[in-house]
Tab-separated table of C-alpha atoms in Angstrom:
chain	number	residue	atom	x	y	z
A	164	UNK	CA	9.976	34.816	-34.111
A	165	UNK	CA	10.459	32.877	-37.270
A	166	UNK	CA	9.401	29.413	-37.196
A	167	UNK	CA	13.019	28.334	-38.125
A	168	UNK	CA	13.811	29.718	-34.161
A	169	UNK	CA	10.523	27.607	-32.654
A	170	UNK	CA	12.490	24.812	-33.931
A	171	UNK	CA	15.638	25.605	-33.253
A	172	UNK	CA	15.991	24.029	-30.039
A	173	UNK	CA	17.708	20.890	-31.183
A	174	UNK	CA	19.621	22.353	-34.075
A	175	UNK	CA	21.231	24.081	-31.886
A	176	UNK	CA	22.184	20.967	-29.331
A	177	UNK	CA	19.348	21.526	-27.097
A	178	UNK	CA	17.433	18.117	-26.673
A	179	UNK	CA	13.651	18.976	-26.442
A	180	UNK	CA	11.962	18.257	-23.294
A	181	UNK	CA	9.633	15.437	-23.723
A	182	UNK	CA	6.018	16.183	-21.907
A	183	UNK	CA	5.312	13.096	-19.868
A	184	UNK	CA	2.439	13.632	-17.197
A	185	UNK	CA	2.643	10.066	-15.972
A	186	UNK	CA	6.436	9.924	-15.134
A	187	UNK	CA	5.862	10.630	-11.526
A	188	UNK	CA	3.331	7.858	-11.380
A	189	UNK	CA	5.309	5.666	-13.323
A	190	UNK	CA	8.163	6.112	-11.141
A	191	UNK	CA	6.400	5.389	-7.475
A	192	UNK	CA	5.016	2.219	-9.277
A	193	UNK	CA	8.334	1.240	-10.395
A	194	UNK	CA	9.752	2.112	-6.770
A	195	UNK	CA	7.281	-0.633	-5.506
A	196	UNK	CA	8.506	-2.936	-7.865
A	197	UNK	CA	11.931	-2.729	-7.003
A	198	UNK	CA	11.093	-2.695	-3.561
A	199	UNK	CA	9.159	-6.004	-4.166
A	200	UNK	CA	12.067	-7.427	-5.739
A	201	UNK	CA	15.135	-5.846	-3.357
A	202	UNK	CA	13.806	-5.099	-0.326
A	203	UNK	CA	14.008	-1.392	1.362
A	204	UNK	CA	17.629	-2.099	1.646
A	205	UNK	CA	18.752	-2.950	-1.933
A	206	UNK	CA	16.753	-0.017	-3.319
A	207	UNK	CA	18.226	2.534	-4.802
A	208	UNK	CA	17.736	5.564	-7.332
A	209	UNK	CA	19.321	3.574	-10.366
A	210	UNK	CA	17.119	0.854	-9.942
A	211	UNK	CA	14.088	2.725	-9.642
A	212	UNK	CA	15.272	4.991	-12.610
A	213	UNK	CA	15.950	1.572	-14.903
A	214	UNK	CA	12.937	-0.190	-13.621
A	215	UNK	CA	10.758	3.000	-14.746
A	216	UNK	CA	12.683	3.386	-18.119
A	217	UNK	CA	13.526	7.141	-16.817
A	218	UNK	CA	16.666	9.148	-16.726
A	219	UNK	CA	17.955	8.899	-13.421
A	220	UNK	CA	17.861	13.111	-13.196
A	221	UNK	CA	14.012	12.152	-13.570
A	222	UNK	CA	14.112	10.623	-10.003
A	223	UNK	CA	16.072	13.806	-8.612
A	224	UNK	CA	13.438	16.335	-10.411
A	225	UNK	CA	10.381	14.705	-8.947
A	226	UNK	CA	11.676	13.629	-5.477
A	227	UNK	CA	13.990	15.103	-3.243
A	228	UNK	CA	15.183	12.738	-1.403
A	229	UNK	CA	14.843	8.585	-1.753
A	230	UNK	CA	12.652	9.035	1.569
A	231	UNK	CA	10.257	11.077	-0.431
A	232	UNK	CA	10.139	8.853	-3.413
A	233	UNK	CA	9.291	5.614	-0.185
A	234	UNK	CA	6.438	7.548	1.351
A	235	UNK	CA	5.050	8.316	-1.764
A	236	UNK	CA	5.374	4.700	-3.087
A	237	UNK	CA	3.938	3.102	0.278
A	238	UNK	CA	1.217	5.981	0.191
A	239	UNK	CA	0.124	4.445	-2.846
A	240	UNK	CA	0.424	0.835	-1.739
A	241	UNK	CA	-1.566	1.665	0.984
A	242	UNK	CA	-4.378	3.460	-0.859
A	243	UNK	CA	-4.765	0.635	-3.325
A	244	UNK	CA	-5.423	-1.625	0.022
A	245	UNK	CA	-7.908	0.622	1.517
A	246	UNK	CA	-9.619	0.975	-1.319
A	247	UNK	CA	-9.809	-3.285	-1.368
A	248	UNK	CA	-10.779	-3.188	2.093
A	249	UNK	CA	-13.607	-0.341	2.048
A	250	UNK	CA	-14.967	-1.700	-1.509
A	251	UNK	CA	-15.627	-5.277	0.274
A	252	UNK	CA	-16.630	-3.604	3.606
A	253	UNK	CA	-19.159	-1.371	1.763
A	254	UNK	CA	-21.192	-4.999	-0.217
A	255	UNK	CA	-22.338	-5.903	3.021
A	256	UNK	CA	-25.413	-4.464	4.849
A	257	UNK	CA	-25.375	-5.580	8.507
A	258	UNK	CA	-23.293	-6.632	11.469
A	259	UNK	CA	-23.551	-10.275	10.544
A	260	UNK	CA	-22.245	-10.037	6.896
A	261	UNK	CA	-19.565	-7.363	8.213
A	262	UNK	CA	-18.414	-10.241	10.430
A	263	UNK	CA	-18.178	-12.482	7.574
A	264	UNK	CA	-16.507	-10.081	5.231
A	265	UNK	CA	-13.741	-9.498	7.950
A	266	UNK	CA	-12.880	-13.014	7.490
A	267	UNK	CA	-13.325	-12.979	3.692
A	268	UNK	CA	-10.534	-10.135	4.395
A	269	UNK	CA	-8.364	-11.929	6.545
A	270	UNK	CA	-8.640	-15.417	4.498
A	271	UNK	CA	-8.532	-13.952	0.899
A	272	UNK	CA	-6.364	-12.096	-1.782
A	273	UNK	CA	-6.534	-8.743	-0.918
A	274	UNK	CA	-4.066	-9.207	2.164
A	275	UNK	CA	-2.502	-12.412	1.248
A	276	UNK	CA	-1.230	-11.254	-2.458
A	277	UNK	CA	2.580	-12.526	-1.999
A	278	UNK	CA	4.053	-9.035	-3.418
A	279	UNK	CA	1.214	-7.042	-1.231
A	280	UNK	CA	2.776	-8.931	1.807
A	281	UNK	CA	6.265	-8.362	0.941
A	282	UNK	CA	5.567	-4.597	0.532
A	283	UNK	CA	3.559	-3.975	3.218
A	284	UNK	CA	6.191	-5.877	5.569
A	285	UNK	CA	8.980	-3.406	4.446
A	286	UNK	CA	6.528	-0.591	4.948
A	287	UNK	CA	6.196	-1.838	8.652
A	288	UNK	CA	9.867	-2.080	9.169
A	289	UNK	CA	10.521	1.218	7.408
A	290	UNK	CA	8.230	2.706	9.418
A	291	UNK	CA	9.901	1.024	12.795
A	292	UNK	CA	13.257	2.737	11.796
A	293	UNK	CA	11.681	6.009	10.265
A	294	UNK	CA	8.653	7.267	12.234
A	295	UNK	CA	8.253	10.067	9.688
A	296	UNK	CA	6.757	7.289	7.936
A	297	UNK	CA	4.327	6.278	10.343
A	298	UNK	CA	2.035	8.678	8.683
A	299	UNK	CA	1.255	6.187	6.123
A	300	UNK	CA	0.381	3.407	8.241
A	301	UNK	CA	-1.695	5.786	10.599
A	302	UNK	CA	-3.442	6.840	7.582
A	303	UNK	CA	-4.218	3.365	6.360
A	304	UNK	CA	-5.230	2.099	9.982
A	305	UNK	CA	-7.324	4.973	9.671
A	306	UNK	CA	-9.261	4.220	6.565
A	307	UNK	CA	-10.067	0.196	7.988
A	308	UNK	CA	-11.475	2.103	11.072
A	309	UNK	CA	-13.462	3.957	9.201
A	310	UNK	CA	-15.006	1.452	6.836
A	311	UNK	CA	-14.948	-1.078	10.089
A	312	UNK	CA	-16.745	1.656	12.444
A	313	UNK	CA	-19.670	1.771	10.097
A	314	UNK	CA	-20.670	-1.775	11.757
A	315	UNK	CA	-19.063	-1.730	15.037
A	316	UNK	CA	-18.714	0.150	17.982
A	317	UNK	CA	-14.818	2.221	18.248
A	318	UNK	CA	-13.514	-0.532	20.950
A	319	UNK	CA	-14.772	-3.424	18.869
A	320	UNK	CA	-13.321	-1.579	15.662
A	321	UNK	CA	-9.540	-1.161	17.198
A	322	UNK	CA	-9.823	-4.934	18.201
A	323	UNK	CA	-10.992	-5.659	14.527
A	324	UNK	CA	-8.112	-4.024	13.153
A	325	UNK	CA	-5.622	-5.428	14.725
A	326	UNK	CA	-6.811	-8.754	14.383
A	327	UNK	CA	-6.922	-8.237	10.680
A	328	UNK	CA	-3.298	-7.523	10.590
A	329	UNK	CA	-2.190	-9.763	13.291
A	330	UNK	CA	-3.908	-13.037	11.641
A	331	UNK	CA	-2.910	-12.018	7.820
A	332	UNK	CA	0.615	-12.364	8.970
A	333	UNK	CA	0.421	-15.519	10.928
A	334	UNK	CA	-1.205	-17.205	8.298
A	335	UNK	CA	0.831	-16.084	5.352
A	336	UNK	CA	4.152	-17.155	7.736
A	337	UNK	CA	3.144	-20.407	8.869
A	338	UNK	CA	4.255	-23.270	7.532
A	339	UNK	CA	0.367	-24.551	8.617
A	340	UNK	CA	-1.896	-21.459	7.994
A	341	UNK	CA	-4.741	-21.438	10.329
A	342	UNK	CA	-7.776	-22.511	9.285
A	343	UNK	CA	-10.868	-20.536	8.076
A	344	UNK	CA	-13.098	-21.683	10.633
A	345	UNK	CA	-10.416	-20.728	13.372
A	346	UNK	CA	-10.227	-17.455	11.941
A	347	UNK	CA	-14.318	-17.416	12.075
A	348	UNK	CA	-14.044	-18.337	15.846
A	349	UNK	CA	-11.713	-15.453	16.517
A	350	UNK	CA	-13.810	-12.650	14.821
A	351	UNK	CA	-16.883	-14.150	16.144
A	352	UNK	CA	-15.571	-14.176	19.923
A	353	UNK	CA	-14.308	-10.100	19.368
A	354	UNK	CA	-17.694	-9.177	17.568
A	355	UNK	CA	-20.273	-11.369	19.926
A	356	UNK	CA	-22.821	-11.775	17.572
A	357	UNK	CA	-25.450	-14.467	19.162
C-alpha cells in the first residue's frame, strides 16, 4: 500500500474518524448537566449531544437507548456520592465520631450541593416510574450500608440510612431547615450512645 492510499481517506470524501476515548465520559457528564438544568423531562438526545460538543450519531453509537445513556449518568452521580460518603465515614475511628460524622453528612455539602439535590431528586422519581432503574439507588443504598455497618449493627444501619436521606431532604425543602443540634438529637436517639 502506498502511503498516498494510507492517506487517502479524505481525498477521497471520507472524513477520518477522530479517536476520542473520553467521549463516552464526556457525554454521561454532559447528560447530568442537562438533566440539572431540564429536568428528566426536558432531556433529550440533542441537548445532551450540544451540551457535550458531540455529533448527535455520537449519542446513538455509545447508547442505545436515552434509558441507557440515564442509568449510566445517575450510576455515575451516585458513585461520586458514595465515594463522599465512605471517604468521610472511613476518617473516623469509633462509634462516637461515626455518630458525629453522620450528622456532618446530613448537615454539610456533600448531600446539600443544590445541583447534587436536583439530580438525585430526578433519579428518585425516575426510578418511581422506571424500576429498571432502581438498580442504581439499590446500589448506592448499598454502599452507605456498607461504610455505615462498619460502626453499627444491620438494624441500626437501615435506620441510619434512611434518616440520612429523609433529613437531607427536609432540610434542603424547608423554608426553616432544622437545626444542627435537632439533627444531633435524632441520630443520637437511633444510635443510643450514653
Amino acid at each position: 500500500m502506498s502511503t498516498e492510499q494510507e492517506g487517502a481517506g479524505p481525498a477521497q470524501g471520507r472524513a477520518r474518524r477522530r479517536h476520542d476515548p473520553e467521549r463516552r465520559a464526556r457525554i454521561s457528564d454532559a447528560a447530568l448537566d442537562v438533566i440539572a438544568e431540564h429536568g428528566v423531562a426536558g432531556t433529550t438526545h440533542r441537548k445532551i449531544a450540544a451540551a457535550a460538543g458531540v455529533p448527535l450519531g455520537s449519542l446513538t453509537y455509545h447508547y442505545a437507548t436515552l434509558d441507557e445513556l440515564l442509568g449510566e449518568a445517575f450510576t455515575k452521580l451516585a458513585d461520586r456520592t458514595a465515594d463522599g460518603f465512605e471517604a468521610a465515614m472511613a476518617q473516623v475511628g469509633n462509634q462516637e465520631e461515626a455518630r458525629d460524622a453522620v450528622v456532618s453528612l446530613i448537615t454539610g455539602e456533600l448531600l446539600n450541593d443544590p445541583r447534587t439535590m436536583v439530580l438525585s431528586y430526578e433519579l428518585y422519581a425516575l426510578a418511581v416510574r422506571r424500576p429498571e432503574l432502581r438498580r442504581v439507588t439499590h446500589a448506592w443504598m448499598a454502599r452507605s450500608r456498607v461504610a455505615l455497618g462498619r460502626f453499627f449493627d444491620p438494624a441500626t444501619t437501615l435506620m441510619l440510612d434512611a434518616l440520612i436521606e429523609g433529613l437531607s431532604m427536609h432540610r434542603a425543602l424547608s423554608l426553616d431547615p432544622m437545626p444542627r443540634r435537632t439533627v444531633e438529637e435524632a441520630v443520637e436517639r437511633i444510635v443510643r450512645i450514653p
